[in-house]
Coordinates of C-alpha atoms in Angstrom, one line a residue:
M29 CA -16.4 75.9 27.2
V30 CA -18.1 73.2 29.3
L31 CA -16.7 69.7 28.6
R32 CA -19.2 66.8 28.3
V33 CA -17.7 63.8 30.2
A34 CA -19.1 60.3 30.0
V35 CA -18.6 58.3 33.2
I36 CA -19.0 54.5 32.8
G37 CA -20.3 52.9 36.0
A38 CA -22.0 54.2 39.1
G39 CA -20.1 52.2 41.7
P40 CA -17.7 53.8 44.1
A41 CA -15.2 54.9 41.4
G42 CA -18.0 56.3 39.1
L43 CA -19.7 58.2 42.0
C44 CA -16.3 59.7 43.0
A45 CA -15.7 60.9 39.4
A46 CA -19.3 62.3 39.2
R47 CA -18.8 64.1 42.6
F48 CA -15.7 66.0 41.4
L49 CA -16.9 66.6 37.9
S50 CA -20.2 68.1 39.1
A51 CA -18.4 70.3 41.6
E52 CA -17.2 72.4 38.7
P53 CA -20.4 73.0 36.6
E54 CA -18.7 75.8 34.7
R55 CA -16.1 73.3 33.4
Y56 CA -17.7 69.9 33.3
L57 CA -21.1 68.2 32.6
P58 CA -21.0 64.5 33.5
T59 CA -23.3 61.8 32.3
V60 CA -23.0 58.6 34.3
Y61 CA -24.0 55.3 32.6
E62 CA -25.0 52.4 35.0
Q63 CA -26.0 49.0 33.7
T64 CA -27.9 48.0 36.8
A65 CA -31.0 49.7 38.4
A66 CA -29.1 51.2 41.3
V67 CA -25.9 52.9 42.4
G68 CA -23.2 51.0 44.3
G69 CA -21.6 48.7 41.8
T70 CA -20.2 45.5 43.3
W71 CA -21.7 46.5 46.7
V72 CA -25.2 45.8 45.5
Y73 CA -26.1 42.3 46.8
T74 CA -28.4 40.0 44.9
D75 CA -29.2 36.3 45.6
R76 CA -29.1 35.7 41.8
T77 CA -26.1 34.4 40.0
G78 CA -25.5 34.0 36.3
T79 CA -28.0 36.5 34.7
G80 CA -30.2 39.1 36.3
E81 CA -33.9 39.8 35.9
H82 CA -33.3 41.6 32.6
G83 CA -31.1 38.9 31.1
L84 CA -27.8 40.7 31.7
P85 CA -24.9 39.1 33.5
V86 CA -24.8 39.5 37.3
H87 CA -21.7 41.6 37.9
S88 CA -21.7 41.7 41.7
S89 CA -19.6 39.1 43.6
M90 CA -21.1 40.0 47.0
Y91 CA -22.1 37.1 49.2
K92 CA -24.8 37.3 51.8
N93 CA -22.7 37.4 55.0
L94 CA -19.8 39.4 53.7
R95 CA -18.2 41.9 56.0
T96 CA -15.4 44.2 54.9
N97 CA -11.9 42.9 55.2
L98 CA -10.7 46.5 55.6
P99 CA -11.8 48.8 58.4
K100 CA -14.1 51.6 57.4
E101 CA -11.4 54.1 58.5
A102 CA -9.2 52.8 55.6
M103 CA -12.0 52.7 52.9
V104 CA -13.6 56.1 53.1
F105 CA -13.7 59.1 50.8
Q106 CA -11.7 61.8 52.5
D107 CA -14.4 64.4 52.3
F108 CA -17.3 62.2 53.5
P109 CA -17.0 60.2 56.7
Y110 CA -19.1 57.2 57.7
D111 CA -21.5 57.5 60.6
S112 CA -19.4 57.6 63.8
G113 CA -21.4 54.9 65.6
L114 CA -20.5 52.2 63.2
P115 CA -17.9 49.5 63.9
S116 CA -14.7 49.4 62.0
Y117 CA -15.6 46.3 60.0
L118 CA -18.9 46.7 58.2
P119 CA -21.5 44.3 56.7
H120 CA -21.9 45.0 53.0
E121 CA -25.3 46.6 53.5
E122 CA -23.6 49.5 55.4
V123 CA -21.1 50.2 52.7
L124 CA -23.9 50.3 50.1
R125 CA -25.8 52.7 52.5
Y126 CA -22.7 54.9 52.7
L127 CA -22.5 55.1 48.9
E128 CA -26.2 55.9 48.6
K129 CA -25.7 58.7 51.1
Y130 CA -22.7 59.9 49.2
A131 CA -24.7 60.1 46.0
K132 CA -27.5 61.9 47.7
H133 CA -25.3 64.4 49.6
F134 CA -23.5 65.5 46.4
G135 CA -26.7 65.5 44.3
L136 CA -25.3 62.9 41.8
H137 CA -28.6 61.2 40.8
Q138 CA -29.4 63.9 38.3
Y139 CA -26.4 62.9 36.3
I140 CA -26.9 59.1 36.4
Q141 CA -28.7 57.0 33.8
V142 CA -29.5 53.6 35.4
S143 CA -30.4 50.3 33.6
F144 CA -28.3 51.5 30.6
E145 CA -26.7 48.7 28.7
L146 CA -23.5 49.8 26.8
L147 CA -22.8 48.6 23.3
T148 CA -19.6 50.4 22.5
V149 CA -17.3 53.1 23.9
T150 CA -14.7 54.9 21.9
S151 CA -12.5 57.6 23.3
F152 CA -15.3 60.1 22.6
K153 CA -18.5 58.3 21.9
V154 CA -21.0 56.1 23.8
T155 CA -23.6 53.9 22.0
A156 CA -26.4 51.8 23.5
P157 CA -28.0 48.8 21.7
D158 CA -31.5 50.3 21.9
S159 CA -30.6 53.8 21.0
P160 CA -30.9 55.2 17.5
S161 CA -28.1 57.7 18.1
T162 CA -24.6 57.8 19.5
E163 CA -23.8 60.3 22.3
Q164 CA -20.7 62.5 21.7
F165 CA -18.4 63.5 24.5
D166 CA -15.3 65.5 25.1
A167 CA -13.9 62.9 27.5
V168 CA -14.6 59.5 28.8
M169 CA -13.9 58.1 32.3
V170 CA -14.2 54.3 32.5
C171 CA -15.1 53.6 36.2
N172 CA -16.6 50.1 36.1
G173 CA -13.3 48.5 36.9
G174 CA -13.9 45.4 34.8
R175 CA -12.4 43.6 37.8
Y176 CA -15.1 41.5 39.5
S177 CA -17.4 40.1 37.0
V178 CA -15.6 37.6 34.8
P179 CA -14.1 34.7 36.9
Y180 CA -10.6 33.6 36.3
I181 CA -10.5 29.8 36.5
P182 CA -7.0 28.2 36.2
A183 CA -6.5 25.0 34.2
V184 CA -6.5 21.9 36.3
P185 CA -5.3 18.7 34.6
S186 CA -8.1 16.1 34.2
I187 CA -10.7 18.5 35.7
D188 CA -13.3 16.9 33.4
Q189 CA -13.0 13.7 35.5
F190 CA -14.2 15.5 38.6
Q191 CA -17.8 14.5 39.4
G192 CA -18.3 16.8 42.4
G193 CA -19.6 20.3 42.4
T194 CA -17.5 23.3 41.2
M195 CA -18.2 27.0 41.4
H196 CA -16.2 30.3 41.4
S197 CA -16.5 32.6 44.4
H198 CA -18.3 35.0 42.0
E199 CA -21.3 32.7 42.3
Y200 CA -21.0 32.0 46.1
R201 CA -23.8 33.4 48.2
V202 CA -24.4 31.3 51.3
P203 CA -22.7 28.4 53.1
E204 CA -25.8 26.1 53.6
P205 CA -25.4 24.1 50.3
F206 CA -22.0 22.8 51.6
R207 CA -23.3 21.5 54.9
G208 CA -21.6 18.2 55.8
R209 CA -19.5 18.2 52.7
N210 CA -15.8 18.0 52.0
V211 CA -14.7 21.1 50.2
I212 CA -11.5 22.4 48.5
I213 CA -11.0 26.1 48.3
M214 CA -8.5 27.0 45.5
G215 CA -6.9 30.3 46.3
A216 CA -5.9 31.7 49.7
L217 CA -6.0 35.5 49.5
A218 CA -8.7 37.5 51.2
S219 CA -11.9 36.0 49.6
G220 CA -10.5 32.5 49.8
V221 CA -9.7 32.8 53.5
D222 CA -13.0 34.5 54.2
I223 CA -15.1 31.9 52.4
C224 CA -13.0 29.1 53.9
V225 CA -13.8 30.3 57.5
E226 CA -17.5 30.6 56.7
L227 CA -17.7 27.2 55.1
A228 CA -15.9 25.6 58.0
Q229 CA -18.9 26.4 60.2
V230 CA -21.1 23.9 58.2
A231 CA -18.8 21.7 56.1
E232 CA -17.3 18.4 57.3
H233 CA -13.8 19.4 56.2
V234 CA -12.3 22.2 54.2
V235 CA -8.9 22.2 52.5
I236 CA -7.6 25.6 51.5
S237 CA -5.1 25.3 48.6
H238 CA -2.5 28.0 47.9
S239 CA 0.8 28.7 46.2
N240 CA 3.8 26.7 47.4
P241 CA 5.5 28.4 49.2
P242 CA 2.4 30.4 50.3
T243 CA 2.2 34.1 49.4
V244 CA 1.2 34.7 53.0
E245 CA 1.2 32.3 56.0
I246 CA -2.2 31.7 57.4
H247 CA -2.6 31.0 61.1
N248 CA -5.4 30.2 63.6
L249 CA -7.8 28.6 61.1
P250 CA -10.8 26.5 62.3
A251 CA -10.0 23.0 63.5
N252 CA -11.6 21.3 60.5
V253 CA -9.5 23.3 58.0
T254 CA -6.3 21.9 56.4
Q255 CA -3.8 23.9 54.3
A256 CA -2.4 22.4 51.2
P257 CA -0.2 23.5 48.2
R258 CA -1.6 24.0 44.8
V259 CA -3.8 21.4 43.1
E260 CA -1.7 19.2 40.8
C261 CA -4.5 17.2 39.1
I262 CA -7.7 15.3 39.4
V263 CA -7.0 11.5 39.9
G264 CA -10.5 10.2 40.3
P265 CA -14.2 11.1 40.2
N266 CA -13.8 12.9 43.6
T267 CA -10.1 12.6 44.3
V268 CA -7.8 15.6 44.1
R269 CA -4.0 15.4 44.3
F270 CA -1.9 18.3 45.5
Q271 CA 1.7 19.3 44.5
D272 CA 3.1 17.7 47.6
G273 CA 1.6 14.3 46.7
Q274 CA -1.2 14.2 49.3
V275 CA -4.7 13.4 48.1
F276 CA -8.2 14.5 49.3
N277 CA -11.6 13.2 48.5
A278 CA -13.8 16.2 47.8
D279 CA -17.4 16.8 47.2
D280 CA -16.9 20.3 45.9
I281 CA -14.2 22.7 44.6
V282 CA -14.7 26.4 45.1
Y283 CA -12.4 28.6 42.9
C284 CA -11.3 31.7 44.8
T285 CA -8.8 32.6 42.1
G286 CA -9.7 36.1 41.1
Y287 CA -11.0 37.6 38.0
S288 CA -10.1 38.3 34.4
L289 CA -10.1 41.9 33.3
S290 CA -13.2 42.5 31.1
L291 CA -14.0 45.7 29.2
P292 CA -15.9 44.3 26.2
F293 CA -17.5 47.6 25.3
L294 CA -14.1 49.3 24.4
T295 CA -13.5 49.5 20.6
P296 CA -10.1 49.4 18.9
E297 CA -10.4 53.1 18.2
C298 CA -9.8 53.7 22.0
G299 CA -6.1 52.8 21.5
I300 CA -6.3 50.4 24.4
T301 CA -5.2 46.8 24.1
I302 CA -6.0 44.1 26.7
N303 CA -3.6 41.2 26.6
E304 CA -3.6 38.5 29.3
G305 CA -5.4 40.9 31.7
R306 CA -3.1 43.8 31.1
A307 CA -4.6 47.1 29.8
Y308 CA -2.1 49.1 27.8
P309 CA -1.0 51.9 27.6
L310 CA -2.2 53.4 30.9
Y311 CA 0.0 56.0 32.6
K312 CA -0.2 55.5 36.4
H313 CA -2.9 52.8 35.6
V314 CA -5.2 55.7 34.8
I315 CA -4.5 57.9 31.7
N316 CA -4.8 56.5 28.2
T317 CA -1.5 57.8 26.7
T318 CA -2.9 57.5 23.2
Y319 CA -5.9 59.6 24.0
P320 CA -5.4 61.4 27.4
T321 CA -9.0 62.5 27.5
M322 CA -9.9 58.9 28.2
S323 CA -9.1 57.7 31.7
F324 CA -9.7 54.6 33.9
V325 CA -10.6 54.9 37.6
G326 CA -10.6 51.8 39.7
L327 CA -8.7 49.5 37.4
T328 CA -6.1 48.9 40.1
H329 CA -6.5 46.0 42.4
H330 CA -5.7 45.1 46.1
A331 CA -5.8 48.7 47.3
T332 CA -7.6 51.0 49.8
S333 CA -10.1 51.6 47.1
F334 CA -12.0 54.7 48.0
S335 CA -9.0 57.0 48.8
L336 CA -7.2 55.6 45.7
F337 CA -10.2 56.3 43.5
Q338 CA -10.1 59.9 44.7
L339 CA -6.5 60.3 43.7
E340 CA -7.1 58.7 40.3
V341 CA -10.0 61.0 39.7
K342 CA -7.8 64.0 40.5
L343 CA -5.2 62.7 38.1
A344 CA -7.8 62.3 35.3
L345 CA -9.2 65.8 35.9
G346 CA -5.8 67.4 36.2
A347 CA -5.0 66.0 32.7
L348 CA -8.3 67.3 31.4
D349 CA -8.1 70.9 32.7
G350 CA -4.4 71.2 32.2
S351 CA -3.5 71.8 35.8
L352 CA -1.3 68.7 35.7
R353 CA 1.1 68.7 32.9
L354 CA 1.6 65.2 31.6
P355 CA 4.9 64.0 30.2
S356 CA 5.2 63.2 26.5
K357 CA 3.6 60.0 25.3
A358 CA 7.0 58.5 24.9
V359 CA 8.0 59.2 28.4
M360 CA 4.7 58.0 29.9
D361 CA 5.0 54.7 27.9
Q362 CA 8.5 54.2 29.1
E363 CA 7.3 54.6 32.7
I364 CA 4.5 52.1 32.0
D365 CA 7.0 49.6 30.7
K366 CA 9.3 50.2 33.7
D367 CA 6.4 49.7 36.1
F368 CA 5.4 46.4 34.4
K369 CA 9.0 45.1 34.5
T370 CA 9.1 45.8 38.2
R371 CA 6.0 43.7 38.7
V372 CA 7.3 40.8 36.6
E373 CA 10.6 40.9 38.6
A374 CA 8.4 40.7 41.8
G375 CA 6.9 37.4 40.5
L376 CA 3.6 38.7 39.1
V377 CA 2.1 37.6 35.8
P378 CA 0.5 39.9 33.2
R379 CA -3.0 39.5 34.6
Q380 CA -1.6 41.0 37.8
A381 CA -0.3 44.1 36.0
H382 CA -2.7 46.4 37.8
D383 CA -2.3 44.9 41.3
V384 CA -0.8 47.7 43.4
F385 CA 0.0 45.7 46.5
P386 CA 3.6 44.9 45.8
L387 CA 4.3 48.6 45.2
Y388 CA 1.5 49.8 47.5
L389 CA 3.1 52.6 49.5
S390 CA 5.2 54.0 46.6
H391 CA 2.2 53.9 44.2
I392 CA -0.1 55.8 46.6
T393 CA 2.6 58.3 47.6
E394 CA 3.5 58.9 43.9
L395 CA -0.1 59.6 42.9
A396 CA -0.6 62.0 45.9
K397 CA 2.6 63.8 44.8
V398 CA 1.6 64.1 41.2
T399 CA -1.9 65.3 41.9
R400 CA -0.7 67.5 44.8
Q401 CA -3.2 65.9 47.1
P402 CA -2.7 64.8 50.8
D403 CA -1.1 61.4 51.0
P404 CA -3.6 59.0 52.7
L405 CA -0.7 57.4 54.5
G406 CA -2.8 56.7 57.6
Q407 CA -5.4 54.8 55.5
T408 CA -2.7 52.9 53.7
S409 CA -0.9 51.7 56.9
M410 CA -4.3 50.7 58.4
A411 CA -5.0 48.6 55.3
I412 CA -1.7 46.9 55.6
D413 CA -2.2 46.3 59.3
S414 CA -5.7 44.8 58.6
F415 CA -4.3 42.6 55.8
L416 CA -1.7 41.1 58.2
R417 CA -4.3 40.6 60.9
L418 CA -6.6 38.8 58.4
F419 CA -3.9 36.1 57.8
S420 CA -2.8 35.9 61.4
D421 CA -6.3 35.4 62.9
P422 CA -8.9 35.1 60.2
Q423 CA -11.6 34.1 62.6
H424 CA -11.4 37.1 64.9
F425 CA -9.5 40.0 63.1
R426 CA -12.8 41.9 62.5
N427 CA -13.2 42.3 66.3
A428 CA -10.5 45.0 66.1
E429 CA -11.5 48.7 66.3
Y430 CA -9.5 51.5 64.8
K431 CA -9.4 55.2 65.7
V432 CA -8.0 57.9 63.5
T433 CA -5.8 60.3 65.5
G434 CA -4.4 62.4 62.7
Q435 CA -3.8 62.8 59.0
E436 CA -1.2 60.0 59.1
T437 CA -1.8 58.4 62.4
W438 CA -4.2 56.0 64.1
E439 CA -4.5 53.7 67.0
M440 CA -6.3 50.5 68.1
V441 CA -9.2 51.0 70.5
P442 CA -8.8 48.6 73.5
Q443 CA -11.3 45.8 73.4
Q444 CA -13.4 45.2 76.5
T445 CA -13.5 41.7 78.0
D446 CA -16.9 40.0 78.6
R447 CA -16.5 40.7 82.3
Q448 CA -15.8 44.4 81.6
K449 CA -18.8 44.6 79.4
Q450 CA -21.0 43.1 82.1
S451 CA -19.6 45.5 84.7
T452 CA -20.3 48.5 82.4
A453 CA -23.9 47.3 81.8
K454 CA -24.5 47.3 85.5

């Protein structure tokens, strides 16, 4: 019997799911539903913010000058390499080109329905608002992540008094509107640091505000950037006070504070609840323990995404075809609760329930073990190295070049000085 499988989303996770489903035509028939007009998910750049040309919300958070904050060697599907001549850190256009090539190479377009707006998804049914019928499936794989489209904006006391500009990084596209202005960046993880460095090239002054003590120390920022603890409150039309008492007159505030988990198409019949950004009950953050034929790929956050997607797809397919024997629902739910407790003890809040970074190595290794797949240890260690470099030298860390030397090993490629480059050119 061939199982009909609905795949929600044609970004990297959905393409990965379609690739492995379509590789077994005697077992699976995938149908991929994509809301936009193209594959690539969040890697599809648009100048537009708010709503797109068809009136639907713009889901991509891509900005014009974005380059990856992970080397390509750490964000690659294990069975489909990037072009060898590309540098380690890529502009977003190259990642999208890679995903388009991936879809073409594995013949995935025949399974994808683009410009498809979902109305509801249950554990076995998919309904569109303009369709007179409901499609029935044997399994559903939710691969749109729900991670990067609904901004999370923390409460700031007296923010209504602030008369400057405010935006979330989801709406950020180019630095030019901030030329000559004084800007506060709220949030100092990857996107906050990246946007801070870009704005420093045109702004008068930038303050990057982060937790106190900071999650990660940031070094070697531009000269016109100041670090500060969290914003305490607004004390005037353009005046912001921080937790250490210092004040700053700002023209703009940019929230780089992450996103709220959003899966509005899921119905209660799915057996999934979302409370404060935590989707429950998901075994290994993938399998719906109420209905194991429903899985979630790409829900996890702060990870070497492509290799992790591949492991999550393998877990979902193993549960479908019976090659992986899942524990009982009670045992899986106990493990979910234990995992969440560990995160809380590490200082995370519920909306960070699916952040894998505090348990990064153990999570990846456990998934590889359960799915009987190679552990992408080399990619994982490269990602950690890159993460540390981002915060130690955010202006120059992308100059680094990585070379894979084995399944679990890699090395840095020595960088030529300007004099060496000139000598080579002669």
